[in-house]
Amino acid sequence: MSAPTPPSNAPQRVIPIQAVGVREEVVSLYQKGEKIYAREVKGWFTKWRWVFVWLTQIVFYLSPWLQWHDRQAILFDLTTRRFYLFNLVLYPQDFIYLTALLVISAYGLFLFTAVAGRLWCGFACPQSVYTEMFMWIERKIEGDRTRRMKLDKSPWSLEKLARKTAKQVAWISVALWTGYTFVGYFTPIRVLADEVLTLSMGPWEIFWVFFYGFATYGNAGYMREQVCKYMCPYARFQSAMFDRDTLIISYDAKRGEPRGSRKRGTDAQGLGQGDCIDCTLCVQVCPTGIDIRKGLQYECIGCAACIDVCDSVMDKVGSPRGLIRYATQNSMENGWGRREMWARVTRPRVLLYTGILVAIVVAFLVSLYSRPPFRVDILRDRGALARVVDDGFVENVYRIQIMNASEATQRYRLGVEQLNQAVVDAGRDIELGPAEARWVPVAVRVPPEVAARMGSGAHGITLFVEQLRRGDQAQVDVREPTTFMVPR
């Protein structure tokens, strides 16, 4: 007789079952990144990388100190809404030039990437430049790669504390000076220096000095390859700009494999080996810690440090250089020489980018050269679109902003076109100082008989502003269309 079945709503006892010999293990889905100790390298590409480090930092650190016409040569004065670039005085209305510069930069990036990959990242990107500077400081204070690794693994001692402290002081000094220089482009840097000495900096100036300094310190000191690998969007969409004829840093697997160590002067082919001796120096010098022998990877920033160190190894073992080199995928697969490879570099895509870039640069320079030395904005008086004044004259009032974009005092005269017998009342000739802007009220009147012939409504007219030179002769004029209202 079978046992009775308990009702479905009866409480049931759950007995845990534990397998014998099975140990519970927690699997982490996050792999902790290992610190990269980049090895120092010397070579042709390394020299060029340092040339760009010096050039970019000389321009960045020294430009705010240059003087031009008793003012800072490069100054983005947000308070007065004027941007000074040597002899140019730009207003917010000249935003089109900033747009043109951004477009030129974008097309330049497309062109360089299509030709030779991430040249910008490896040689001129601020992240790469400051990382190179901070790594140089680290090597000078803590030693080469081996000594740095031993120092980090060793217990704390007086020497370790001294070296770590000295490195931090140097890093923070460079970072704060970088933040101070950055703010010096928006606040006159000599005025900012006085404010620093007298402890009278404004809250926004303090914020940006420390914010930009902290960003430099964190990115170049600690985050380094994380910025290039995970934060920079260029690493993700660069593949869309590459093709099989783009020059990239490549490992010649046909020549290098199979790998194996050997003595200097030993015939690799006789041993059945390739030219690669598997020294892993190409990995040790890589700032992002990748192995270029595994092929093209998005983490590669194109610094060419692996090329320099591999060439030095090939010199030592007596093998020809170029095991790691700049090459295209087609040239590596088809065994092309330099002539065939470079012939494919100037392909239609590159020529198209070059043509567009040249056209935009020429248009930008022509527009910048031919821009008038002053700007004019016209607004109607919202208080009264039109009114009848003494003797039946119909009057419209406008507000005209005249912006002197030169470094000298200028005089201007206002006038109107397409309006018969119009009288322009703006007082005497207007005089503006260097880089001065002023709103000027202007009243335009027409006689009653002219207004009657025009009829009620809006009528198109043109207001113009003439820049006067000696003898009250017009030198340059700017015309702006507007409307003249006649009431019913």
GROMACS .gro file of N, CA and C in nm, residues 340-434:
model
  285
  340GLU      N    1   5.593   5.010  -5.477
  340GLU     CA    2   5.455   4.965  -5.499
  340GLU      C    3   5.365   5.008  -5.383
  341MET      N    4   5.418   5.002  -5.261
  341MET     CA    5   5.337   5.039  -5.145
  341MET      C    6   5.302   5.187  -5.148
  342TRP      N    7   5.401   5.274  -5.172
  342TRP     CA    8   5.375   5.417  -5.171
  342TRP      C    9   5.289   5.460  -5.290
  343ALA      N   10   5.295   5.384  -5.399
  343ALA     CA   11   5.209   5.416  -5.513
  343ALA      C   12   5.062   5.400  -5.478
  344ARG      N   13   5.031   5.305  -5.390
  344ARG     CA   14   4.892   5.283  -5.349
  344ARG      C   15   4.849   5.377  -5.237
  345VAL      N   16   4.945   5.442  -5.171
  345VAL     CA   17   4.909   5.536  -5.064
  345VAL      C   18   4.834   5.656  -5.122
  346THR      N   19   4.876   5.703  -5.241
  346THR     CA   20   4.809   5.817  -5.305
  346THR      C   21   4.691   5.765  -5.387
  347ARG      N   22   4.593   5.709  -5.319
  347ARG     CA   23   4.475   5.651  -5.383
  347ARG      C   24   4.362   5.754  -5.386
  348PRO      N   25   4.252   5.727  -5.456
  348PRO     CA   26   4.144   5.827  -5.470
  348PRO      C   27   4.092   5.880  -5.336
  349ARG      N   28   4.083   5.795  -5.237
  349ARG     CA   29   4.033   5.840  -5.107
  349ARG      C   30   4.122   5.949  -5.049
  350VAL      N   31   4.253   5.928  -5.055
  350VAL     CA   32   4.348   6.026  -5.002
  350VAL      C   33   4.344   6.154  -5.085
  351LEU      N   34   4.336   6.141  -5.216
  351LEU     CA   35   4.329   6.259  -5.302
  351LEU      C   36   4.203   6.339  -5.276
  352LEU      N   37   4.091   6.270  -5.251
  352LEU     CA   38   3.966   6.340  -5.220
  352LEU      C   39   3.978   6.418  -5.090
  353TYR      N   40   4.030   6.354  -4.986
  353TYR     CA   41   4.050   6.424  -4.859
  353TYR      C   42   4.143   6.544  -4.876
  354THR      N   43   4.249   6.525  -4.953
  354THR     CA   44   4.345   6.634  -4.973
  354THR      C   45   4.281   6.751  -5.047
  355GLY      N   46   4.204   6.721  -5.151
  355GLY     CA   47   4.139   6.827  -5.226
  355GLY      C   48   4.039   6.905  -5.142
  356ILE      N   49   3.958   6.835  -5.065
  356ILE     CA   50   3.861   6.903  -4.979
  356ILE      C   51   3.933   6.987  -4.874
  357LEU      N   52   4.039   6.932  -4.815
  357LEU     CA   53   4.112   7.006  -4.712
  357LEU      C   54   4.177   7.132  -4.768
  358VAL      N   55   4.238   7.122  -4.886
  358VAL     CA   56   4.300   7.239  -4.948
  358VAL      C   57   4.195   7.345  -4.981
  359ALA      N   58   4.080   7.302  -5.033
  359ALA     CA   59   3.974   7.397  -5.067
  359ALA      C   60   3.923   7.471  -4.943
  360ILE      N   61   3.904   7.398  -4.833
  360ILE     CA   62   3.854   7.462  -4.711
  360ILE      C   63   3.959   7.558  -4.655
  361VAL      N   64   4.085   7.517  -4.656
  361VAL     CA   65   4.191   7.605  -4.603
  361VAL      C   66   4.202   7.733  -4.686
  362VAL      N   67   4.196   7.720  -4.819
  362VAL     CA   68   4.204   7.839  -4.905
  362VAL      C   69   4.086   7.931  -4.881
  363ALA      N   70   3.965   7.874  -4.873
  363ALA     CA   71   3.846   7.956  -4.847
  363ALA      C   72   3.854   8.023  -4.712
  364PHE      N   73   3.906   7.953  -4.613
  364PHE     CA   74   3.920   8.011  -4.478
  364PHE      C   75   4.018   8.127  -4.479
  365LEU      N   76   4.132   8.111  -4.544
  365LEU     CA   77   4.233   8.218  -4.547
  365LEU      C   78   4.184   8.339  -4.626
  366VAL      N   79   4.116   8.314  -4.740
  366VAL     CA   80   4.063   8.426  -4.818
  366VAL      C   81   3.957   8.502  -4.740
  367SER      N   82   3.868   8.430  -4.674
  367SER     CA   83   3.765   8.496  -4.594
  367SER      C   84   3.825   8.574  -4.478
  368LEU      N   85   3.927   8.516  -4.415
  368LEU     CA   86   3.990   8.585  -4.302
  368LEU      C   87   4.063   8.709  -4.348
  369TYR      N   88   4.127   8.702  -4.464
  369TYR     CA   89   4.203   8.817  -4.516
  369TYR      C   90   4.110   8.929  -4.561
  370SER      N   91   3.994   8.893  -4.618
  370SER     CA   92   3.905   8.994  -4.674
  370SER      C   93   3.797   9.041  -4.578
  371ARG      N   94   3.798   8.993  -4.456
  371ARG     CA   95   3.695   9.034  -4.361
  371ARG      C   96   3.708   9.184  -4.333
  372PRO      N   97   3.596   9.256  -4.319
  372PRO     CA   98   3.603   9.400  -4.293
  372PRO      C   99   3.661   9.428  -4.155
  373PRO      N  100   3.723   9.546  -4.138
  373PRO     CA  101   3.786   9.579  -4.010
  373PRO      C  102   3.686   9.616  -3.901
  374PHE      N  103   3.557   9.608  -3.929
  374PHE     CA  104   3.457   9.631  -3.825
  374PHE      C  105   3.332   9.553  -3.861
  375ARG      N  106   3.247   9.530  -3.762
  375ARG     CA  107   3.124   9.456  -3.781
  375ARG      C  108   3.006   9.542  -3.737
  376VAL      N  109   2.889   9.511  -3.795
  376VAL     CA  110   2.769   9.589  -3.768
  376VAL      C  111   2.653   9.494  -3.744
  377ASP      N  112   2.577   9.519  -3.636
  377ASP     CA  113   2.453   9.449  -3.609
  377ASP      C  114   2.341   9.552  -3.593
  378ILE      N  115   2.225   9.525  -3.652
  378ILE     CA  116   2.114   9.621  -3.649
  378ILE      C  117   1.992   9.556  -3.584
  379LEU      N  118   1.934   9.626  -3.487
  379LEU     CA  119   1.810   9.584  -3.423
  379LEU      C  120   1.710   9.698  -3.428
  380ARG      N  121   1.585   9.666  -3.451
  380ARG     CA  122   1.480   9.768  -3.447
  380ARG      C  123   1.442   9.797  -3.303
  381ASP      N  124   1.399   9.919  -3.279
  381ASP     CA  125   1.351   9.957  -3.147
  381ASP      C  126   1.215   9.891  -3.125
  382ARG      N  127   1.207   9.802  -3.028
  382ARG     CA  128   1.083   9.730  -3.004
  382ARG      C  129   0.976   9.818  -2.938
  383GLY      N  130   1.018   9.930  -2.882
  383GLY     CA  131   0.920  10.017  -2.814
  383GLY      C  132   0.823  10.079  -2.912
  384ALA      N  133   0.871  10.118  -3.030
  384ALA     CA  134   0.785  10.182  -3.130
  384ALA      C  135   0.838  10.148  -3.267
  385LEU      N  136   0.761  10.067  -3.344
  385LEU     CA  137   0.807  10.030  -3.477
  385LEU      C  138   0.812  10.153  -3.569
  386ALA      N  139   0.714  10.239  -3.558
  386ALA     CA  140   0.709  10.361  -3.640
  386ALA      C  141   0.624  10.464  -3.566
  387ARG      N  142   0.657  10.589  -3.585
  387ARG     CA  143   0.581  10.697  -3.520
  387ARG      C  144   0.591  10.823  -3.604
  388VAL      N  145   0.489  10.911  -3.585
  388VAL     CA  146   0.486  11.038  -3.654
  388VAL      C  147   0.533  11.146  -3.559
  389VAL      N  148   0.636  11.221  -3.601
  389VAL     CA  149   0.696  11.323  -3.515
  389VAL      C  150   0.663  11.460  -3.571
  390ASP      N  151   0.740  11.560  -3.531
  390ASP     CA  152   0.713  11.699  -3.568
  390ASP      C  153   0.700  11.715  -3.719
  391ASP      N  154   0.604  11.803  -3.759
  391ASP     CA  155   0.580  11.837  -3.900
  391ASP      C  156   0.538  11.717  -3.983
  392GLY      N  157   0.487  11.610  -3.920
  392GLY     CA  158   0.436  11.496  -3.993
  392GLY      C  159   0.540  11.398  -4.042
  393PHE      N  160   0.665  11.416  -4.005
  393PHE     CA  161   0.770  11.322  -4.047
  393PHE      C  162   0.744  11.184  -3.984
  394VAL      N  163   0.769  11.079  -4.063
  394VAL     CA  164   0.757  10.943  -4.014
  394VAL      C  165   0.896  10.895  -3.972
  395GLU      N  166   0.904  10.848  -3.849
  395GLU     CA  167   1.037  10.812  -3.793
  395GLU      C  168   1.039  10.666  -3.750
  396ASN      N  169   1.147  10.600  -3.783
  396ASN     CA  170   1.179  10.466  -3.732
  396ASN      C  171   1.311  10.475  -3.655
  397VAL      N  172   1.315  10.404  -3.545
  397VAL     CA  173   1.435  10.407  -3.460
  397VAL      C  174   1.500  10.268  -3.462
  398TYR      N  175   1.632  10.269  -3.480
  398TYR     CA  176   1.712  10.146  -3.484
  398TYR      C  177   1.824  10.155  -3.381
  399ARG      N  178   1.868  10.039  -3.341
  399ARG     CA  179   1.987  10.031  -3.255
  399ARG      C  180   2.095   9.956  -3.332
  400ILE      N  181   2.204  10.025  -3.356
  400ILE     CA  182   2.313   9.969  -3.437
  400ILE      C  183   2.435   9.947  -3.348
  401GLN      N  184   2.484   9.825  -3.348
  401GLN     CA  185   2.607   9.793  -3.275
  401GLN      C  186   2.723   9.794  -3.374
  402ILE      N  187   2.821   9.880  -3.346
  402ILE     CA  188   2.942   9.889  -3.428
  402ILE      C  189   3.057   9.832  -3.347
  403MET      N  190   3.128   9.737  -3.404
  403MET     CA  191   3.239   9.670  -3.335
  403MET      C  192   3.367   9.695  -3.412
  404ASN      N  193   3.457   9.768  -3.352
  404ASN     CA  194   3.587   9.796  -3.413
  404ASN      C  195   3.676   9.674  -3.396
  405ALA      N  196   3.712   9.608  -3.506
  405ALA     CA  197   3.795   9.488  -3.503
  405ALA      C  198   3.940   9.517  -3.534
  406SER      N  199   3.980   9.643  -3.518
  406SER     CA  200   4.119   9.680  -3.543
  406SER      C  201   4.185   9.725  -3.413
  407GLU      N  202   4.315   9.749  -3.421
  407GLU     CA  203   4.393   9.791  -3.305
  407GLU      C  204   4.416   9.941  -3.302
  408ALA      N  205   4.336  10.018  -3.377
  408ALA     CA  206   4.350  10.163  -3.382
  408ALA      C  207   4.213  10.228  -3.367
  409THR      N  208   4.214  10.354  -3.323
  409THR     CA  209   4.090  10.430  -3.312
  409THR      C  210   4.035  10.460  -3.451
  410GLN      N  211   3.905  10.441  -3.470
  410GLN     CA  212   3.842  10.459  -3.600
  410GLN      C  213   3.719  10.547  -3.587
  411ARG      N  214   3.685  10.617  -3.699
  411ARG     CA  215   3.564  10.699  -3.705
  411ARG      C  216   3.470  10.641  -3.810
  412TYR      N  217   3.339  10.653  -3.780
  412TYR     CA  218   3.237  10.592  -3.866
  412TYR      C  219   3.125  10.694  -3.891
  413ARG      N  220   3.059  10.677  -4.005
  413ARG     CA  221   2.944  10.759  -4.042
  413ARG      C  222   2.834  10.668  -4.091
  414LEU      N  223   2.709  10.700  -4.052
  414LEU     CA  224   2.595  10.616  -4.086
  414LEU      C  225   2.515  10.681  -4.198
  415GLY      N  226   2.450  10.596  -4.281
  415GLY     CA  227   2.367  10.645  -4.390
  415GLY      C  228   2.261  10.543  -4.425
  416VAL      N  229   2.171  10.581  -4.518
  416VAL     CA  230   2.061  10.494  -4.558
  416VAL      C  231   2.048  10.498  -4.709
  417GLU      N  232   2.011  10.386  -4.768
  417GLU     CA  233   1.987  10.375  -4.912
  417GLU      C  234   1.845  10.326  -4.937
  418GLN      N  235   1.797  10.347  -5.059
  418GLN     CA  236   1.664  10.302  -5.104
  418GLN      C  237   1.553  10.374  -5.028
  419LEU      N  238   1.579  10.495  -4.983
  419LEU     CA  239   1.476  10.573  -4.912
  419LEU      C  240   1.497  10.720  -4.947
  420ASN      N  241   1.411  10.774  -5.035
  420ASN     CA  242   1.427  10.910  -5.085
  420ASN      C  243   1.407  11.013  -4.974
  421GLN      N  244   1.492  11.117  -4.975
  421GLN     CA  245   1.483  11.230  -4.884
  421GLN      C  246   1.487  11.189  -4.737
  422ALA      N  247   1.550  11.074  -4.709
  422ALA     CA  248   1.559  11.028  -4.570
  422ALA      C  249   1.664  11.109  -4.495
  423VAL      N  250   1.635  11.133  -4.369
  423VAL     CA  251   1.727  11.203  -4.280
  423VAL      C  252   1.771  11.106  -4.172
  424VAL      N  253   1.902  11.090  -4.156
  424VAL     CA  254   1.958  10.998  -4.055
  424VAL      C  255   2.009  11.082  -3.940
  425ASP      N  256   1.954  11.059  -3.824
  425ASP     CA  257   1.993  11.134  -3.705
  425ASP      C  258   2.067  11.040  -3.610
  426ALA      N  259   2.199  11.049  -3.612
  426ALA     CA  260   2.281  10.969  -3.520
  426ALA      C  261   2.385  11.056  -3.451
  427GLY      N  262   2.362  11.186  -3.451
  427GLY     CA  263   2.460  11.273  -3.389
  427GLY      C  264   2.580  11.293  -3.481
  428ARG      N  265   2.692  11.329  -3.426
  428ARG     CA  266   2.813  11.348  -3.505
  428ARG      C  267   2.871  11.213  -3.547
  429ASP      N  268   2.979  11.219  -3.620
  429ASP     CA  269   3.048  11.096  -3.657
  429ASP      C  270   3.087  11.019  -3.532
  430ILE      N  271   3.077  10.888  -3.541
  430ILE     CA  272   3.101  10.802  -3.426
  430ILE      C  273   3.247  10.762  -3.422
  431GLU      N  274   3.309  10.773  -3.307
  431GLU     CA  275   3.451  10.737  -3.290
  431GLU      C  276   3.462  10.624  -3.188
  432LEU      N  277   3.531  10.519  -3.226
  432LEU     CA  278   3.550  10.403  -3.140
  432LEU      C  279   3.699  10.378  -3.119
  433GLY      N  280   3.733  10.341  -2.997
  433GLY     CA  281   3.871  10.309  -2.966
  433GLY      C  282   3.909  10.170  -3.016
  434PRO      N  283   4.033  10.130  -2.995
  434PRO     CA  284   4.077   9.997  -3.040
  434PRO      C  285   3.993   9.886  -2.977
   0.00000   0.00000   0.00000
